[in-house]
Short mmCIF file of C-alpha atoms in Angstrom, two decimals:
data_model
loop_
_atom_site.label_atom_id
_atom_site.label_comp_id
_atom_site.label_asym_id
_atom_site.label_seq_id
_atom_site.Cartn_x
_atom_site.Cartn_y
_atom_site.Cartn_z
CA UNK A 253 162.99 75.91 59.10
CA UNK A 254 159.51 74.76 58.10
CA UNK A 255 158.82 71.07 57.79
CA UNK A 256 157.94 71.20 54.08
CA UNK A 257 161.35 72.67 53.32
CA UNK A 258 163.21 69.75 54.84
CA UNK A 259 163.74 66.22 53.55
CA UNK A 260 165.61 64.78 56.52
CA UNK A 261 162.82 64.55 59.09
CA UNK A 262 160.76 61.77 57.51
CA UNK A 263 161.42 59.46 60.47
CA UNK A 264 159.39 61.89 62.58
CA UNK A 265 156.50 62.57 60.18
CA UNK A 266 156.07 59.82 57.57
CA UNK A 267 154.11 56.59 57.95
CA UNK A 268 156.25 54.36 60.24
CA UNK A 269 156.32 51.37 57.85
CA UNK A 270 157.26 53.55 54.91
CA UNK A 271 159.83 55.51 56.90
CA UNK A 272 161.53 52.40 58.30
CA UNK A 273 161.54 50.66 54.92
CA UNK A 274 163.02 53.68 53.12
CA UNK A 275 165.60 54.09 55.87
CA UNK A 276 166.45 50.39 56.30
CA UNK A 277 166.98 49.40 52.65
CA UNK A 278 170.16 51.51 52.21
CA UNK A 279 171.37 50.19 55.58
CA UNK A 280 170.82 46.62 54.46
CA UNK A 281 172.56 47.18 51.14
CA UNK A 282 175.39 49.06 52.84
CA UNK A 283 175.95 46.42 55.48
CA UNK A 284 175.82 43.70 52.83
CA UNK A 285 178.61 45.45 51.01
CA UNK A 286 180.50 45.80 54.27
CA UNK A 287 180.31 42.04 54.69
CA UNK A 288 181.94 41.73 51.30
CA UNK A 289 185.16 42.77 53.05
CA UNK A 290 185.12 39.56 55.05
CA UNK A 291 183.55 37.32 52.43
CA UNK A 292 185.97 38.46 49.72
CA UNK A 293 188.88 37.60 51.99
CA UNK A 294 187.41 34.18 52.74
CA UNK A 295 186.37 33.21 49.20
CA UNK A 296 189.53 34.42 47.51
CA UNK A 297 191.84 33.06 50.19
CA UNK A 298 189.97 29.75 50.36
CA UNK A 299 189.93 29.24 46.61
CA UNK A 300 193.40 30.49 45.71
CA UNK A 301 195.54 29.95 48.82
CA UNK A 302 193.98 26.92 50.51
CA UNK A 303 191.84 25.52 53.32
CA UNK A 304 194.41 26.36 56.01
CA UNK A 305 194.46 29.99 54.88
CA UNK A 306 190.65 30.09 55.09
CA UNK A 307 190.86 28.63 58.58
CA UNK A 308 193.43 31.30 59.53
CA UNK A 309 191.15 34.14 58.41
CA UNK A 310 188.26 32.50 60.27
CA UNK A 311 190.30 32.09 63.46
CA UNK A 312 191.26 35.77 63.25
CA UNK A 313 187.65 36.91 63.08
CA UNK A 314 186.95 35.98 66.70
CA UNK A 315 189.52 38.53 67.90
CA UNK A 316 188.78 41.22 65.32
CA UNK A 317 185.10 41.08 66.23
CA UNK A 318 185.95 42.15 69.78
CA UNK A 319 187.53 45.34 68.49
CA UNK A 320 184.88 45.90 65.84
CA UNK A 321 182.24 45.76 68.55
CA UNK A 322 184.03 48.50 70.46
CA UNK A 323 183.82 50.64 67.32
CA UNK A 324 180.15 49.79 66.85
CA UNK A 325 179.43 50.56 70.50
CA UNK A 326 181.13 53.92 70.14
CA UNK A 327 179.02 54.74 67.10
CA UNK A 328 175.88 53.67 68.97
CA UNK A 329 176.67 55.91 71.92
CA UNK A 330 177.21 58.95 69.75
CA UNK A 331 174.24 58.27 67.47
CA UNK A 332 171.66 58.10 70.26
CA UNK A 333 172.54 61.58 71.52
CA UNK A 334 172.87 62.97 67.99
CA UNK A 335 169.44 61.58 67.01
CA UNK A 336 167.73 62.95 70.09
CA UNK A 337 169.22 66.40 69.54
CA UNK A 338 168.31 66.24 65.87
CA UNK A 339 164.71 65.39 66.82
CA UNK A 340 164.55 68.33 69.24
CA UNK A 341 166.19 70.61 66.62
CA UNK A 342 169.15 71.47 68.88
CA UNK A 343 171.54 71.64 65.95
CA UNK A 344 174.44 73.45 67.62
CA UNK A 345 174.52 70.87 70.40
CA UNK A 346 174.19 68.08 67.81
CA UNK A 347 177.28 69.29 65.92
CA UNK A 348 179.23 69.61 69.16
CA UNK A 349 178.28 66.02 70.03
CA UNK A 350 179.61 64.79 66.67
CA UNK A 351 182.98 66.50 67.00
CA UNK A 352 183.37 65.40 70.62
CA UNK A 353 182.75 61.78 69.68
CA UNK A 354 185.18 61.86 66.79
CA UNK A 355 188.04 63.38 68.79
CA UNK A 356 187.70 61.00 71.72
CA UNK A 357 187.14 57.81 69.77
CA UNK A 358 189.95 58.49 67.31
CA UNK A 359 192.39 58.57 70.22
CA UNK A 360 190.84 55.42 71.69
CA UNK A 361 191.07 53.57 68.36
CA UNK A 362 194.79 54.28 68.05
CA UNK A 363 195.39 52.87 71.52
CA UNK A 364 193.27 49.76 70.90
CA UNK A 365 194.88 49.15 67.51
CA UNK A 366 198.33 49.19 69.11
CA UNK A 367 197.23 46.77 71.83
CA UNK A 368 195.76 44.39 69.28
CA UNK A 369 198.90 44.52 67.14
CA UNK A 370 201.20 43.68 70.04
CA UNK A 371 199.15 40.89 71.58
CA UNK A 372 197.84 39.12 68.46
CA UNK A 373 200.20 36.17 68.82
CA UNK A 374 199.61 35.38 72.50
CA UNK A 375 195.84 35.65 72.12
CA UNK A 376 195.79 33.29 69.13
CA UNK A 377 197.78 30.75 71.15
CA UNK A 378 195.42 31.10 74.10
CA UNK A 379 192.47 30.36 71.78
CA UNK A 380 193.93 26.96 70.83
CA UNK A 381 194.42 28.02 67.22
CA UNK A 382 195.76 25.00 65.26
CA UNK A 383 199.54 25.10 64.73
CA UNK A 384 199.23 24.87 60.95
CA UNK A 385 197.27 28.14 60.73
CA UNK A 386 198.46 30.29 63.65
CA UNK A 387 201.28 32.09 61.82
CA UNK A 388 198.98 33.18 58.99
CA UNK A 389 196.32 34.24 61.50
CA UNK A 390 198.78 36.50 63.33
CA UNK A 391 199.94 38.11 60.07
CA UNK A 392 196.34 38.83 59.09
CA UNK A 393 195.57 40.33 62.50
CA UNK A 394 198.57 42.63 62.63
CA UNK A 395 197.81 44.20 59.27
CA UNK A 396 194.19 44.52 60.33
CA UNK A 397 195.05 46.32 63.57
CA UNK A 398 197.38 48.70 61.75
CA UNK A 399 194.29 50.04 59.98
CA UNK A 400 191.97 49.87 62.97
CA UNK A 401 191.63 53.68 63.41
CA UNK A 402 190.17 53.88 59.88
CA UNK A 403 187.56 51.23 60.65
CA UNK A 404 186.75 52.85 63.98
CA UNK A 405 186.28 56.32 62.58
CA UNK A 406 184.21 55.11 59.66
CA UNK A 407 181.77 53.47 62.10
CA UNK A 408 181.39 56.70 64.07
CA UNK A 409 180.91 58.72 60.87
CA UNK A 410 178.38 56.26 59.41
CA UNK A 411 176.46 56.26 62.70
CA UNK A 412 176.31 60.05 62.56
CA UNK A 413 174.82 59.99 59.07
CA UNK A 414 172.16 57.48 60.10
CA UNK A 415 171.42 59.43 63.29
CA UNK A 416 170.31 62.41 61.19
CA UNK A 417 168.21 60.24 58.88
CA UNK A 418 170.72 59.80 56.04
CA UNK A 419 171.25 56.11 55.32
CA UNK A 420 172.14 56.63 51.65
CA UNK A 421 175.53 58.34 52.04
CA UNK A 422 177.05 55.46 54.04
CA UNK A 423 175.74 53.11 51.33
CA UNK A 424 177.65 54.97 48.64
CA UNK A 425 180.91 54.73 50.56
CA UNK A 426 180.41 51.08 51.45
CA UNK A 427 179.78 50.17 47.81
CA UNK A 428 182.88 52.07 46.80
CA UNK A 429 185.12 50.58 49.48
CA UNK A 430 183.77 47.05 49.01
CA UNK A 431 184.38 47.05 45.28
CA UNK A 432 187.83 48.51 45.85
CA UNK A 433 188.51 45.83 48.46
CA UNK A 434 187.51 43.01 46.10
CA UNK A 435 189.65 44.42 43.29
CA UNK A 436 192.67 44.77 45.55
CA UNK A 437 192.07 41.27 46.97
CA UNK A 438 192.13 39.73 43.51
CA UNK A 439 195.23 41.68 42.52
CA UNK A 440 197.26 41.07 45.68
CA UNK A 441 196.31 37.44 46.29
CA UNK A 442 196.10 36.08 42.74
CA UNK A 443 198.44 38.32 40.74
CA UNK A 444 201.05 39.18 43.39
CA UNK A 445 200.71 35.89 45.35
CA UNK A 446 200.73 37.77 48.67
CA UNK A 447 198.42 35.26 50.39
CA UNK A 448 196.75 36.15 53.69
CA UNK A 449 198.91 39.27 54.04
CA UNK A 450 197.62 40.56 50.70
CA UNK A 451 193.98 39.99 51.70
CA UNK A 452 194.47 41.92 54.94
CA UNK A 453 196.36 44.75 53.20
CA UNK A 454 193.59 45.10 50.61
CA UNK A 455 191.05 45.59 53.39
CA UNK A 456 193.23 48.15 55.17
CA UNK A 457 193.67 50.28 52.03
CA UNK A 458 189.97 50.17 51.11
CA UNK A 459 188.85 51.09 54.62
CA UNK A 460 191.39 53.89 54.88
CA UNK A 461 190.30 55.61 51.68
CA UNK A 462 186.62 55.23 52.59
CA UNK A 463 187.12 56.69 56.07
CA UNK A 464 188.93 59.78 54.80
CA UNK A 465 186.39 60.50 52.04
CA UNK A 466 183.39 59.98 54.34
CA UNK A 467 184.89 62.39 56.89
CA UNK A 468 185.16 65.10 54.24
CA UNK A 469 181.56 64.57 53.13
CA UNK A 470 180.30 64.65 56.74
CA UNK A 471 181.99 67.99 57.36
CA UNK A 472 180.20 69.42 54.34
CA UNK A 473 176.84 67.91 55.33
CA UNK A 474 176.93 69.39 58.85
CA UNK A 475 177.41 72.91 57.50
CA UNK A 476 173.73 73.06 56.49
CA UNK A 477 172.71 73.00 60.14
CA UNK A 478 172.78 76.16 62.22
CA UNK A 479 175.17 76.71 65.06
CA UNK A 480 178.88 76.72 65.74
CA UNK A 481 180.78 76.43 68.96
CA UNK A 482 183.01 74.09 70.91
CA UNK A 483 184.80 71.23 69.19
CA UNK A 484 185.00 69.20 72.37
CA UNK A 485 182.70 69.11 75.39
CA UNK A 486 183.28 67.10 78.55
CA UNK A 487 179.57 67.24 79.31
CA UNK A 488 178.75 65.76 75.91
CA UNK A 489 181.43 63.13 76.30
CA UNK A 490 179.93 62.07 79.63
CA UNK A 491 176.51 61.68 78.01
CA UNK A 492 177.96 59.85 75.00
CA UNK A 493 179.82 57.44 77.24
CA UNK A 494 176.65 56.93 79.26
CA UNK A 495 175.12 55.47 76.10
CA UNK A 496 178.30 54.01 74.61
CA UNK A 497 179.86 52.20 77.57
CA UNK A 498 176.97 49.76 78.16
CA UNK A 499 176.87 49.12 74.41
CA UNK A 500 180.64 48.64 74.25
CA UNK A 501 180.57 46.32 77.28
CA UNK A 502 177.74 44.33 75.75
CA UNK A 503 179.28 44.19 72.28
CA UNK A 504 182.77 43.41 73.54
CA UNK A 505 181.58 40.80 76.01
CA UNK A 506 179.60 39.11 73.26
CA UNK A 507 182.71 39.00 71.09
CA UNK A 508 184.82 37.69 73.95
CA UNK A 509 182.15 35.03 74.42
CA UNK A 510 182.40 34.24 70.72
CA UNK A 511 186.15 33.88 71.18
CA UNK A 512 185.41 31.21 73.77
CA UNK A 513 183.03 29.56 71.31
CA UNK A 514 185.75 29.82 68.67
CA UNK A 515 188.17 28.03 71.00
CA UNK A 516 185.66 25.18 71.26
CA UNK A 517 185.45 24.99 67.47
CA UNK A 518 189.24 25.14 67.17
CA UNK A 519 189.52 22.04 69.33
CA UNK A 520 187.74 20.04 66.61
CA UNK A 521 190.61 20.65 64.17
CA UNK A 522 191.36 22.64 61.01
CA UNK A 523 188.75 20.87 58.83
CA UNK A 524 185.87 21.64 61.19
CA UNK A 525 187.21 25.16 61.64
CA UNK A 526 187.19 25.76 57.88
CA UNK A 527 183.55 24.63 57.62
CA UNK A 528 182.51 26.67 60.64
CA UNK A 529 184.30 29.75 59.26
CA UNK A 530 182.52 29.44 55.92
CA UNK A 531 179.08 29.16 57.57
CA UNK A 532 179.86 31.97 60.02
CA UNK A 533 180.52 34.29 57.08
CA UNK A 534 177.05 33.55 55.73
CA UNK A 535 175.47 33.92 59.17
CA UNK A 536 177.06 37.36 59.42
CA UNK A 537 175.79 38.15 55.94
CA UNK A 538 172.15 37.27 56.60
CA UNK A 539 172.28 38.84 60.06
CA UNK A 540 172.94 42.13 58.26
CA UNK A 541 169.25 42.28 57.33
CA UNK A 542 167.99 42.23 60.91
CA UNK A 543 170.85 44.29 62.26
CA UNK A 544 169.94 46.93 59.68
CA UNK A 545 166.26 46.91 60.58
CA UNK A 546 167.23 47.20 64.24
CA UNK A 547 169.60 50.05 63.39
CA UNK A 548 166.73 51.77 61.58
CA UNK A 549 164.44 51.36 64.61
CA UNK A 550 167.03 52.99 66.87
CA UNK A 551 167.18 56.47 65.20
CA UNK A 552 163.45 56.25 64.47
CA UNK A 553 162.89 55.83 68.21
CA UNK A 554 165.49 58.43 69.21
CA UNK A 555 164.25 61.12 66.81
CA UNK A 556 160.62 60.65 67.83
CA UNK A 557 161.70 60.56 71.47
CA UNK A 558 163.48 63.90 71.02
CA UNK A 559 160.51 65.35 69.11
CA UNK A 560 158.09 64.29 71.86
CA UNK A 561 156.20 61.89 69.54
CA UNK A 562 156.51 58.83 71.74
CA UNK A 563 153.34 57.16 70.48
CA UNK A 564 155.05 56.59 67.13
CA UNK A 565 157.71 54.45 68.80
CA UNK A 566 155.33 51.51 69.26
CA UNK A 567 154.01 51.92 65.71
CA UNK A 568 157.56 51.75 64.39
CA UNK A 569 158.30 48.64 66.44
CA UNK A 570 155.31 46.77 65.04
CA UNK A 571 156.25 47.81 61.50
CA UNK A 572 159.77 46.48 62.07
CA UNK A 573 158.43 43.06 63.14
CA UNK A 574 156.41 42.82 59.92
CA UNK A 575 159.50 43.64 57.86
CA UNK A 576 161.47 41.03 59.82
CA UNK A 577 158.94 38.30 59.09
CA UNK A 578 159.04 39.06 55.37
CA UNK A 579 162.84 38.90 55.29
CA UNK A 580 162.90 35.70 57.38
CA UNK A 581 160.80 33.80 54.82
CA UNK A 582 163.07 34.99 52.01
CA UNK A 583 166.23 34.01 53.89
CA UNK A 584 164.91 30.51 54.62
CA UNK A 585 164.48 29.70 50.94
CA UNK A 586 167.75 31.38 49.93
CA UNK A 587 169.90 29.62 52.54
CA UNK A 588 168.44 26.30 53.69
CA UNK A 589 167.81 24.38 50.42
CA UNK A 590 171.08 25.46 48.69
CA UNK A 591 173.27 25.12 51.81
CA UNK A 592 175.77 22.75 50.16
CA UNK A 593 176.18 25.00 47.14
CA UNK A 594 176.79 28.00 49.41
CA UNK A 595 179.44 26.07 51.34
CA UNK A 596 181.16 25.12 48.08
CA UNK A 597 181.73 28.81 47.29
CA UNK A 598 184.13 28.90 50.24
CA UNK A 599 185.46 25.37 50.45
CA UNK A 600 185.78 24.58 46.73
CA UNK A 601 186.50 21.13 45.34
CA UNK A 602 189.35 20.59 47.81
CA UNK A 603 187.10 20.96 50.87
CA UNK A 604 186.83 17.86 53.04
CA UNK A 605 183.52 16.15 53.78
CA UNK A 606 183.87 17.06 57.46
CA UNK A 607 184.19 20.73 56.56
CA UNK A 608 181.10 20.48 54.34
CA UNK A 609 179.05 18.73 57.03
CA UNK A 610 179.86 21.43 59.58
CA UNK A 611 179.06 24.28 57.17
CA UNK A 612 175.78 22.75 55.96
CA UNK A 613 174.52 21.90 59.45
CA UNK A 614 175.28 25.40 60.72
CA UNK A 615 173.65 27.13 57.73
CA UNK A 616 170.44 25.12 57.83
CA UNK A 617 169.94 25.68 61.56
CA UNK A 618 170.52 29.43 61.47
CA UNK A 619 168.45 29.87 58.30
CA UNK A 620 165.49 28.12 59.91
CA UNK A 621 165.35 30.25 63.07
CA UNK A 622 166.48 33.61 61.71
CA UNK A 623 163.20 35.42 62.51
CA UNK A 624 164.07 35.24 66.19
CA UNK A 625 167.17 37.29 65.46
CA UNK A 626 164.98 39.84 63.69
CA UNK A 627 162.62 40.17 66.64
CA UNK A 628 165.58 40.52 69.00
CA UNK A 629 167.18 43.29 66.94
CA UNK A 630 163.92 45.25 66.56
CA UNK A 631 163.30 45.16 70.32
CA UNK A 632 166.91 46.11 71.03
CA UNK A 633 166.55 49.00 68.59
CA UNK A 634 163.71 50.51 70.63
CA UNK A 635 165.68 50.22 73.86
CA UNK A 636 168.81 51.80 72.34
CA UNK A 637 166.90 54.64 70.72
CA UNK A 638 165.16 55.46 74.00
CA UNK A 639 168.52 55.39 75.80
CA UNK A 640 167.68 52.29 77.86
CA UNK A 641 171.17 50.89 77.53
CA UNK A 642 171.39 48.98 80.80
CA UNK A 643 168.48 46.62 80.11
CA UNK A 644 169.71 46.30 76.52
CA UNK A 645 173.08 45.18 77.88
CA UNK A 646 171.55 42.75 80.39
CA UNK A 647 169.32 41.08 77.79
CA UNK A 648 172.18 40.60 75.36
CA UNK A 649 174.51 39.24 78.02
CA UNK A 650 171.88 36.65 78.96
CA UNK A 651 171.70 35.70 75.29
CA UNK A 652 175.48 35.35 75.26
CA UNK A 653 175.52 33.22 78.40
CA UNK A 654 173.14 30.69 76.86
CA UNK A 655 175.22 30.44 73.69
CA UNK A 656 178.63 30.22 75.36
CA UNK A 657 177.65 27.76 78.09
CA UNK A 658 175.81 25.63 75.56
CA UNK A 659 178.86 25.42 73.32
CA UNK A 660 181.42 24.91 76.07
CA UNK A 661 179.45 22.33 78.07
CA UNK A 662 177.64 20.40 75.34
CA UNK A 663 179.76 20.54 72.17
CA UNK A 664 182.80 18.65 73.60
CA UNK A 665 180.47 15.87 74.76
CA UNK A 666 177.83 15.65 72.03
CA UNK A 667 179.55 17.10 68.97
CA UNK A 668 180.20 20.39 67.19
CA UNK A 669 176.51 20.82 66.29
CA UNK A 670 175.94 22.00 69.85
CA UNK A 671 177.95 25.12 69.04
CA UNK A 672 175.00 26.42 67.01
CA UNK A 673 172.04 24.55 68.53
CA UNK A 674 171.80 26.94 71.55
CA UNK A 675 171.79 30.09 69.39
CA UNK A 676 167.99 30.40 68.87
CA UNK A 677 167.46 29.70 72.56
CA UNK A 678 169.69 32.64 73.43
CA UNK A 679 167.81 34.89 71.01
CA UNK A 680 164.51 33.88 72.64
CA UNK A 681 165.80 34.71 76.13
CA UNK A 682 167.00 38.10 74.83
CA UNK A 683 163.58 38.86 73.33
CA UNK A 684 161.74 37.92 76.53
CA UNK A 685 163.84 40.25 78.69
CA UNK A 686 163.92 43.16 76.22
CA UNK A 687 160.23 43.00 75.32
CA UNK A 688 159.18 42.87 78.98
CA UNK A 689 161.25 45.98 79.71
CA UNK A 690 159.99 47.74 76.58
CA UNK A 691 156.37 47.09 77.56
CA UNK A 692 157.03 48.62 80.97
CA UNK A 693 158.68 51.73 79.51
CA UNK A 694 155.87 52.10 76.98
CA UNK A 695 153.28 52.25 79.78
CA UNK A 696 155.40 54.97 81.41
CA UNK A 697 155.51 56.90 78.14
CA UNK A 698 159.27 56.28 77.92
CA UNK A 699 159.65 59.08 80.43
CA UNK A 700 161.18 57.39 83.48
CA UNK A 701 164.95 56.95 83.42
#
């Protein structure tokens, strides 16, 4: 098919800044709506159930993030191979890769969901979760894990859409599911007085409907590409896992590290935990911007890699850094000055001064140094798109080590602020390692594996 007849190859042909911006904006909006799942739970639970309920949802997030990162890693592994085959116009192989990933990871998600459901209680106890919130945290987790296959499959499907240059379709489904989630939250928590259980059930239902609908749309979208054949390929699975396993290890290890950080926070008590949980929700929200830009850089790199246009990879990287700087300035003014007001959205009038102090300190620190996260994600995006998963994993694990050791060694002695003080240092270490490797691969033309 001639280039002028297609609208899905702009990442290969259009100006890199324009292409990344057009591709990243739907990703940013979509991921922002995805965060509404978590924020809606926190705001509604915190305002209408109480501070302990907010702390329970926050304590749960450390464990759920481990499993979410497995889902994200799976999507990353599949998307790299899909993007490269899309760039080289090997459509039959691309479709086979998609179906192979979906079959394998659906089975894996069912197994992981069952494990999480069974061991929720023991893990929460091991993380020093305060006694007054542990029962609610376990309830929230078990409902969450019952719907884990839906979340897992949606991540794989959304990654497939972005791999072929379509960032708008996932946006539509995320808007739909987020609005549905908020509506169900309000109904189940406020009208039916179902508490934490209602918030978790609302998320399960919204994610389930979104996953099923997005699967149907993906099937239709793939029909426009030539080629039919096997539904499952061991060779493709081996290649997918070659990309996915380092990403899963990195993502999961980071989340396990965050569980250790969470255990440090838990030791400061329920009030500090509530403030930390509120600020962490906002950190996740603003991080969406740079995660999205990084996720745009990855298929941009992979498609141009597959198309043999490796000179455009560096151009795209520089464009991403410019976008990151622009967003960092905006985030500073939106987060740092109004930090107390933002915290009040979660903590309400009943929030203690200790909870407010923790939330405000966390928000101001992260908002000030957020550009470093942007630079990290852009550099990581190049490495992932080029299939350089091992160095990507190493750089991120070094980042994790700085954050975890800083929190565990310094926070108990000098105060809870040292949970977030090491974060920009970890980002800087990550950038140094990733950028050094990227510069080496660029000189080699991204050809040496």
